[in-house]
């Protein structure tokens, strides 16, 4: 069997993996990113909405991968009330095929080695410590020894489990999702819409993210606790037909979104888990790009530091825990509690909230006010609302 | 960009994969408690011997590609083809 040695090997070439690759390689350690698919960024399983601040924390936004700037947010209650929401955050609709590719190039320019069509299918271990991975390419098995393995293998992560890290999701913590990219649809560029209701999207919502040139992402996430298999696809088709008839479809994809508490112990001797694999998606919104970037960045930096210090045990890697605790975990636990609160709302409560907000002057249509009113019957959540929506 | 074939696997598997519906999104894997679902670049496979028949993967599938292998359909074959919407 062919065998190689790297300091850090990263499984998965999504935003978490490439960001980890860039962060580790820029510290001067030998870094390898392995992606199962044949192209970084394809297929796209994402609505592509992200906050500018989240990106600018790491790099200046490059117009190359921006499809549209978000100008307005509209929430729709089950009875059809449209509530324009004011938000101070500046959002973008990305072109993820270009964004993920740009990130891969960013990792390469930072000094990382990247490879496609390499399916990681086993861990090299020694006395319970992770010491590398095995991958298969064109039917041939290869071994890569590494001081640290970063599991950034997405929602369907198995790598972390192989190291004994429980990442399994409960049905209530899993959104089953589907999305179409439609063309020829008359949607105002930059105006994003969210539709709620127990009939429209049980335990989730439908989104429209217009990308300009009459192209829009329209997608759905539904709770797999409340739905049967196929619900996501069926409900979305219904919605599309009602709103646009039979529009042209540019692409479509199924997907899964963890809406869970973050993995409790995302480090082991020789391993760090980041991104969707660590269940870092925001459980309230289902957005996971920014957490993947942040977690990937910290994972790469901490892994490189541990390699240089010669301590890659879980103790040597535990700085990752404190870094993400501050940046991801606290906010996500809060979002998780809010999600549970929102889950309990009836359509009637959604409608009532929408009407109350519409009775306020437009500048008071903030997410904070929406949640304060919507969750008023759950006073325990008020502090979370206030902290979540400053 | 898949060129290969998606296959439902092993005659003993209690769950069947409708290969023409499966989008290889891997959602079912996130929810499988026994790690018995395997996704490669081109295939989704259920390893029958490790499946505990909990059924959690069925509702997790956005397109409804997973069904019980209740004997109506020969194992290893897909369920009826086509659009599962109306
Ligand atoms: C329908 C849908 C809509 C979404 N909309 C949004 C949105 O609008 N905004 C937002 O912020 N987030 C959104 N998300 C979530 C977002 O897409 C994810 O949180 C994000 O992609 C996570 O990044 P990641 O790097 O952790 O994982 P991924 O992007 O999933 O990358 C994981 C990579 O690992 C590879 N891989 C897996 N296993 C192996 C293996 N064994 N060997 C080698 N490679 C492997 C995969 O091929 C994949 O490329 C959405 C998700 C879905 C499903």
XYZ file of C-alpha atoms and ligand atoms in Angstrom:
529
model
C 0.000 0.000 0.000
C 1.237 3.471 -0.927
C 2.042 5.468 2.165
C 2.748 9.147 2.840
C 3.305 11.400 5.801
C 1.784 14.832 6.531
C 1.575 16.915 9.693
C -2.145 17.609 9.301
C -4.613 15.770 7.093
C -8.108 17.139 6.565
C -11.054 15.010 5.485
C -13.565 16.959 3.394
C -13.240 19.945 1.078
C -16.250 22.046 2.076
C -15.791 25.434 3.757
C -14.682 23.829 7.041
C -12.058 21.648 5.374
C -10.529 24.205 3.032
C -10.524 26.859 5.745
C -8.758 24.413 8.074
C -6.313 23.681 5.272
C -5.548 27.365 4.774
C -5.180 27.994 8.514
C -2.871 25.033 9.144
C -0.720 25.496 6.036
C -0.238 29.199 6.703
C 1.459 28.182 9.965
C 4.021 26.301 7.923
C 2.990 22.714 8.698
C 2.617 20.109 5.955
C -1.110 19.978 5.234
C -3.247 17.778 2.990
C -6.971 18.233 2.186
C -8.808 15.200 0.767
C -12.158 15.529 -1.017
C -14.332 12.612 -2.062
C -15.996 14.322 -5.030
C -14.279 15.238 -8.260
C -14.587 19.026 -7.832
C -14.449 21.296 -4.808
C -17.831 23.027 -4.539
C -19.907 20.558 -6.561
C -22.622 19.470 -5.926
C -24.125 22.485 -4.138
C -26.420 21.566 -1.267
C -26.992 25.053 0.089
C -29.273 28.116 -0.042
C -26.043 30.161 -0.273
C -27.063 32.932 2.142
C -24.317 34.271 4.438
C -23.438 37.393 6.453
C -20.674 39.655 5.115
C -19.160 40.096 8.593
C -18.613 36.370 8.912
C -16.535 36.295 5.748
C -14.674 39.524 6.386
C -13.389 38.138 9.596
C -11.055 36.042 7.460
C -10.741 37.694 4.059
C -12.028 40.564 1.940
C -15.110 39.540 -0.003
C -14.312 38.816 -3.649
C -17.120 39.760 -6.066
C -16.221 36.672 -8.067
C -18.411 34.480 -5.862
C -21.144 36.975 -4.931
C -24.453 36.432 -6.734
C -26.435 39.158 -4.968
C -26.438 41.455 -1.978
C -29.370 40.958 0.348
C -31.478 44.127 0.543
C -34.603 43.021 2.321
C -35.900 40.194 4.488
C -39.553 39.219 4.486
C -41.150 36.720 6.831
C -44.467 35.192 5.829
C -46.849 33.839 8.441
C -49.125 30.865 7.712
C -52.091 33.134 6.872
C -50.000 34.918 4.241
C -49.113 38.070 6.163
C -45.833 39.426 4.805
C -43.666 41.047 7.456
C -40.685 43.104 6.229
C -37.899 42.654 8.783
C -35.181 45.213 9.402
C -31.720 43.873 10.070
C -28.391 45.625 10.559
C -26.474 42.631 9.239
C -25.410 42.787 5.618
C -26.044 39.534 3.826
C -24.924 37.982 0.571
C -26.220 35.288 -1.682
C -23.150 33.349 -2.738
C -22.360 31.310 -5.783
C -21.145 28.304 -3.784
C -19.588 26.550 -6.745
C -17.297 29.571 -7.072
C -16.994 30.245 -3.352
C -15.918 26.723 -2.428
C -13.499 26.692 -5.333
C -12.123 30.064 -4.280
C -11.601 28.659 -0.760
C -9.797 25.651 -2.197
C -7.495 27.977 -4.134
C -7.035 30.066 -0.982
C -5.924 26.920 0.880
C -3.567 26.002 -1.943
C -2.062 29.506 -2.016
C -1.588 29.238 1.743
C 0.565 26.187 1.088
C -1.854 23.279 1.499
C -1.866 20.259 -0.774
C -5.355 19.388 -2.072
C -6.702 16.318 -3.816
C -10.065 15.329 -5.252
C -11.596 11.879 -5.742
C -10.000 10.599 -2.576
C -12.525 8.831 -0.410
C -11.368 8.509 3.173
C -12.542 5.133 4.456
C -10.611 4.353 7.587
C -8.471 5.684 10.413
C -4.919 4.759 11.277
C -4.872 4.354 15.039
C -2.333 3.470 17.651
C -3.470 2.645 21.161
C -6.668 4.605 20.687
C -4.918 7.667 19.284
C -5.629 8.767 15.724
C -2.450 8.654 13.641
C -3.704 9.153 10.113
C -6.234 7.955 7.578
C -6.718 5.507 4.762
C -8.250 6.636 1.507
C -9.285 4.898 -1.676
C -8.715 6.351 -5.110
C -9.587 4.481 -8.300
C -10.085 1.335 -6.274
C -6.642 1.476 -4.691
C -6.123 1.975 -0.984
C -3.556 4.492 0.296
C -2.314 5.347 3.750
C -1.523 8.823 5.048
C 0.142 9.123 8.432
C -0.516 12.425 10.176
C -0.081 13.959 13.591
C -3.564 15.471 13.471
C -6.617 14.467 11.448
C -9.312 17.128 11.034
C -12.750 15.634 10.344
C -14.561 18.188 8.172
C -16.638 15.645 6.314
C -20.018 17.328 6.582
C -23.441 16.274 7.759
C -22.855 12.636 6.837
C -19.616 12.528 8.798
C -18.395 9.072 9.711
C -14.773 9.904 10.398
C -15.484 11.347 13.841
C -17.540 8.304 14.753
C -14.688 6.020 13.841
C -12.672 7.820 16.525
C -15.450 7.189 19.027
C -16.957 10.693 18.950
C -20.758 10.416 19.009
C -22.188 12.637 16.269
C -25.479 10.873 15.640
C -28.493 13.148 15.325
C -31.981 12.704 16.757
C -34.849 13.133 14.264
C -35.865 16.343 16.086
C -32.353 17.675 15.510
C -32.293 16.925 11.826
C -33.827 18.906 8.982
C -34.472 17.116 5.775
C -33.974 19.619 2.968
C -34.502 20.123 -0.740
C -33.701 22.993 -3.033
C -34.279 24.131 -6.592
C -32.358 26.793 -8.435
C -34.973 28.268 -10.719
C -34.591 30.527 -13.743
C -37.022 33.006 -15.265
C -38.708 33.752 -11.953
C -39.695 37.334 -11.236
C -38.223 37.879 -7.816
C -36.721 41.179 -6.719
C -32.917 40.646 -6.586
C -31.743 40.761 -2.986
C -35.221 40.387 -1.450
C -35.195 37.192 0.603
C -38.390 35.535 1.736
C -39.083 33.023 4.500
C -42.368 31.134 4.782
C -43.513 29.520 7.992
C -46.372 27.239 8.914
C -47.071 23.715 10.005
C -48.548 22.912 6.643
C -45.988 24.793 4.555
C -42.878 23.356 6.224
C -43.444 21.364 9.433
C -40.708 22.246 11.921
C -38.833 24.330 9.390
C -39.367 26.892 6.657
C -39.249 27.597 2.954
C -36.786 30.174 1.672
C -36.401 32.194 -1.505
C -32.943 33.697 -2.128
C -32.969 35.580 -5.446
C -29.609 35.598 -7.168
C -30.300 38.235 -9.825
C -30.996 37.744 -13.548
C -34.317 36.161 -12.590
C -32.545 33.233 -10.974
C -33.480 32.215 -7.431
C -32.770 29.521 -4.905
C -35.950 28.188 -3.406
C -35.598 25.568 -0.750
C -37.185 23.878 2.193
C -36.127 22.294 5.450
C -38.542 20.161 7.463
C -38.113 18.371 10.763
C -37.576 14.692 10.264
C -39.378 14.143 13.571
C -42.580 15.611 12.176
C -42.434 14.358 8.596
C -42.361 11.255 6.456
C -39.672 10.558 3.928
C -40.199 12.637 0.805
C -42.060 15.460 2.591
C -39.375 18.044 1.863
C -39.492 17.410 -1.859
C -43.289 17.190 -2.034
C -43.955 20.365 -0.045
C -41.409 22.322 -2.035
C -42.853 21.218 -5.372
C -46.275 22.290 -4.191
C -44.963 25.699 -3.169
C -43.116 26.228 -6.447
C -46.165 25.317 -8.500
C -48.390 27.717 -6.560
C -45.993 30.630 -6.794
C -44.564 30.281 -10.295
C -46.331 27.482 -12.123
C -43.740 25.423 -13.975
C -40.517 27.447 -13.911
C -37.280 26.285 -15.510
C -35.022 24.329 -13.167
C -31.278 24.979 -13.363
C -30.324 22.576 -10.601
C -31.802 20.748 -7.663
C -30.410 18.914 -4.699
C -31.424 17.108 -1.562
C -29.612 17.678 1.694
C -29.576 17.234 5.418
C -29.073 19.997 7.952
C -28.096 19.328 11.555
C -30.104 21.587 13.887
C -28.533 20.158 16.995
C -26.417 21.065 19.976
C -22.748 21.111 19.008
C -20.819 17.872 19.518
C -19.717 17.935 23.126
C -16.161 16.702 22.732
C -14.958 17.534 19.223
C -11.356 16.544 20.024
C -9.641 13.216 20.599
C -5.999 12.273 20.685
C -4.912 13.211 17.163
C -8.297 14.437 15.947
C -10.393 17.619 15.694
C -13.932 17.786 14.294
C -15.219 20.937 12.529
C -18.171 22.264 10.547
C -21.331 20.259 9.964
C -19.466 17.164 11.150
C -19.246 18.818 14.591
C -22.922 19.856 14.290
C -21.960 23.534 14.232
C -24.819 24.681 12.007
C -26.969 27.330 13.667
C -29.913 25.234 14.921
C -32.395 28.077 14.576
C -31.628 29.123 11.017
C -29.896 26.062 9.586
C -27.096 28.336 8.349
C -23.734 26.628 8.594
C -21.303 28.350 6.229
C -19.974 30.833 8.760
C -19.609 28.281 11.564
C -17.795 25.976 9.138
C -15.346 28.778 8.307
C -14.813 29.726 11.941
C -14.513 26.152 13.207
C -12.290 25.180 10.297
C -10.037 28.148 10.928
C -9.646 27.333 14.624
C -9.159 23.644 13.921
C -6.345 24.397 11.459
C -4.599 26.892 13.729
C -4.833 24.683 16.817
C -3.705 21.582 14.909
C -0.672 23.418 13.536
C 0.197 24.764 16.971
C -0.071 21.314 18.519
C 2.176 19.817 15.836
C 4.800 22.463 16.527
C 4.513 21.954 20.287
C 4.822 18.214 19.880
C 1.620 17.529 21.819
C -1.259 16.328 19.678
C -3.125 14.559 22.470
C -6.635 15.780 23.271
C -4.959 17.873 25.942
C -2.682 19.481 23.370
C -5.693 20.188 21.147
C -8.065 21.454 23.793
C -7.500 25.086 22.870
C -9.899 24.313 20.010
C -12.643 23.798 22.574
C -12.151 27.170 24.228
C -11.891 28.934 20.864
C -15.137 27.498 19.506
C -16.888 27.815 22.834
C -16.576 31.551 22.565
C -17.246 31.744 18.829
C -19.813 29.046 18.100
C -20.977 26.874 20.975
C -22.515 29.493 23.268
C -24.482 31.142 20.479
C -25.597 27.792 19.089
C -26.831 26.529 22.457
C -28.872 29.706 22.716
C -30.162 29.246 19.172
C -31.012 25.649 20.056
C -33.209 26.749 22.945
C -34.915 29.286 20.708
C -35.462 26.637 18.057
C -37.182 24.420 20.601
C -39.374 27.374 21.575
C -40.291 28.149 17.984
C -41.073 24.467 17.346
C -43.831 24.681 19.928
C -45.639 27.544 18.215
C -48.946 26.904 16.529
C -49.889 28.525 13.246
C -52.213 30.731 15.244
C -49.322 32.014 17.324
C -47.283 32.699 14.163
C -50.162 34.657 12.668
C -50.781 36.602 15.842
C -47.105 37.573 16.006
C -47.127 38.717 12.387
C -50.171 40.911 13.007
C -48.628 42.403 16.139
C -45.426 43.257 14.323
C -47.323 44.800 11.419
C -49.063 47.088 13.901
C -45.645 48.520 14.857
C -43.848 51.222 12.866
C -41.578 49.741 10.165
C -38.303 50.497 11.965
C -39.435 48.289 14.869
C -39.792 45.198 12.700
C -36.596 43.736 14.084
C -35.891 40.037 14.595
C -35.620 40.818 18.263
C -39.171 42.149 18.343
C -40.425 39.269 16.236
C -39.000 36.742 18.694
C -39.939 38.705 21.804
C -43.551 38.739 20.675
C -43.600 35.263 19.211
C -42.136 33.608 22.299
C -43.950 35.773 24.841
C -45.652 32.723 26.330
C -42.214 31.224 27.070
C -40.697 33.835 29.392
C -37.662 31.668 30.107
C -36.487 32.365 26.563
C -36.593 36.139 26.797
C -32.973 36.445 27.919
C -31.904 34.242 25.029
C -33.833 36.414 22.591
C -32.242 39.565 23.929
C -28.749 38.078 23.737
C -29.279 36.486 20.344
C -30.606 39.620 18.658
C -28.638 42.553 19.956
C -20.821 14.844 -11.635
C -21.467 11.198 -11.041
C -20.689 8.717 -13.686
C -21.139 5.512 -11.777
C -24.184 3.638 -10.732
C -26.080 4.029 -7.499
C -26.987 0.742 -5.946
C -29.144 -0.539 -3.194
C -27.248 -3.306 -1.476
C -27.333 -6.703 0.097
C -30.298 -9.002 -0.038
C -30.661 -8.976 3.751
C -30.890 -5.173 4.010
C -34.163 -4.288 5.769
C -34.190 -0.919 3.970
C -34.315 -0.464 0.215
C -32.837 2.488 -1.628
C -34.789 3.698 -4.667
C -31.713 4.415 -6.692
C -33.447 6.662 -9.198
C -34.595 8.964 -6.406
C -31.507 8.967 -4.179
C -29.473 12.181 -4.536
C -26.536 10.893 -2.467
C -27.013 13.725 0.029
C -26.060 11.572 2.986
C -28.798 12.827 5.282
C -29.723 9.291 6.303
C -26.158 8.709 7.457
C -26.284 11.563 9.947
C -29.189 9.901 11.657
C -28.218 6.208 11.439
C -27.260 5.019 14.921
C -25.239 2.022 13.790
C -23.166 3.518 11.004
C -24.542 0.948 8.590
C -25.170 3.338 5.678
C -22.195 3.981 3.474
C -21.905 6.743 0.884
C -19.170 6.788 -1.711
C -18.785 9.209 -4.599
C -21.310 7.169 -6.579
C -23.139 4.813 -4.249
C -25.342 4.676 -1.218
C -25.275 1.270 0.428
C -27.015 -0.168 3.421
C -25.109 -2.948 5.101
C -27.874 -5.326 6.088
C -25.982 -7.193 8.747
C -25.443 -4.022 10.806
C -28.915 -2.493 10.393
C -31.035 -2.650 13.549
C -34.297 -1.776 11.789
C -34.869 1.412 13.793
C -36.347 3.182 10.762
C -34.874 6.585 11.629
C -33.432 7.009 8.150
C -36.819 6.809 6.412
C -38.209 10.230 7.417
C -34.731 11.774 7.127
C -34.759 11.291 3.362
C -35.866 14.507 1.598
C -37.077 12.604 -1.464
C -38.452 9.478 0.174
C -35.942 7.166 -1.479
C -35.820 4.781 1.479
C -38.500 2.179 2.148
C -38.827 -0.933 4.256
C -37.863 -4.090 2.471
C -41.098 -5.833 3.331
C -40.760 -8.448 0.654
C -43.024 -6.730 -1.899
C -40.033 -5.705 -3.894
C -37.160 -8.029 -4.628
C -34.200 -7.060 -2.495
C -31.525 -5.129 -4.275
C -34.066 -3.651 -6.659
C -35.497 -0.220 -6.517
C -39.054 0.743 -5.750
C -41.152 2.280 -8.501
C -39.401 4.870 -10.584
C -40.206 8.467 -11.194
C -41.342 11.651 -9.628
C -42.650 11.186 -6.146
C -44.480 14.477 -6.259
C -47.792 14.732 -8.014
C -30.512 22.583 1.283
C -29.519 23.283 2.187
C -29.516 24.670 2.254
C -28.585 25.335 3.062
N -28.583 26.697 3.052
C -27.640 27.369 3.755
C -27.557 28.788 3.683
O -28.302 29.452 2.960
N -26.610 29.416 4.433
C -25.735 28.728 5.214
O -24.899 29.356 5.886
N -25.784 27.382 5.287
C -26.705 26.682 4.582
N -26.740 25.304 4.630
C -25.742 24.605 5.453
C -24.371 24.630 4.791
O -24.466 24.170 3.466
C -23.410 23.733 5.562
O -23.486 24.064 6.932
C -21.949 23.883 5.107
O -21.772 23.472 3.791
C -21.051 23.063 6.025
O -19.733 23.061 5.570
P -18.781 21.822 5.896
O -17.470 22.151 5.280
O -18.845 21.500 7.326
O -19.447 20.583 5.152
P -19.738 20.354 3.599
O -19.881 21.614 2.878
O -20.832 19.370 3.549
O -18.398 19.658 3.081
C -18.041 18.351 3.458
C -17.188 17.776 2.356
O -16.594 16.560 2.785
C -16.598 15.634 1.727
N -16.524 14.297 2.323
C -17.444 13.677 3.102
N -17.015 12.451 3.471
C -15.788 12.298 2.924
C -14.833 11.231 2.945
N -15.073 10.096 3.603
N -13.666 11.397 2.263
C -13.426 12.557 1.587
N -14.287 13.596 1.544
C -15.454 13.466 2.198
C -17.901 15.914 1.009
O -17.861 15.453 -0.320
C -17.992 17.433 1.108
O -17.396 18.066 0.006
C -27.661 24.599 3.843
C -27.668 23.204 3.786
C -28.594 22.543 2.957
C -28.570 21.045 2.904
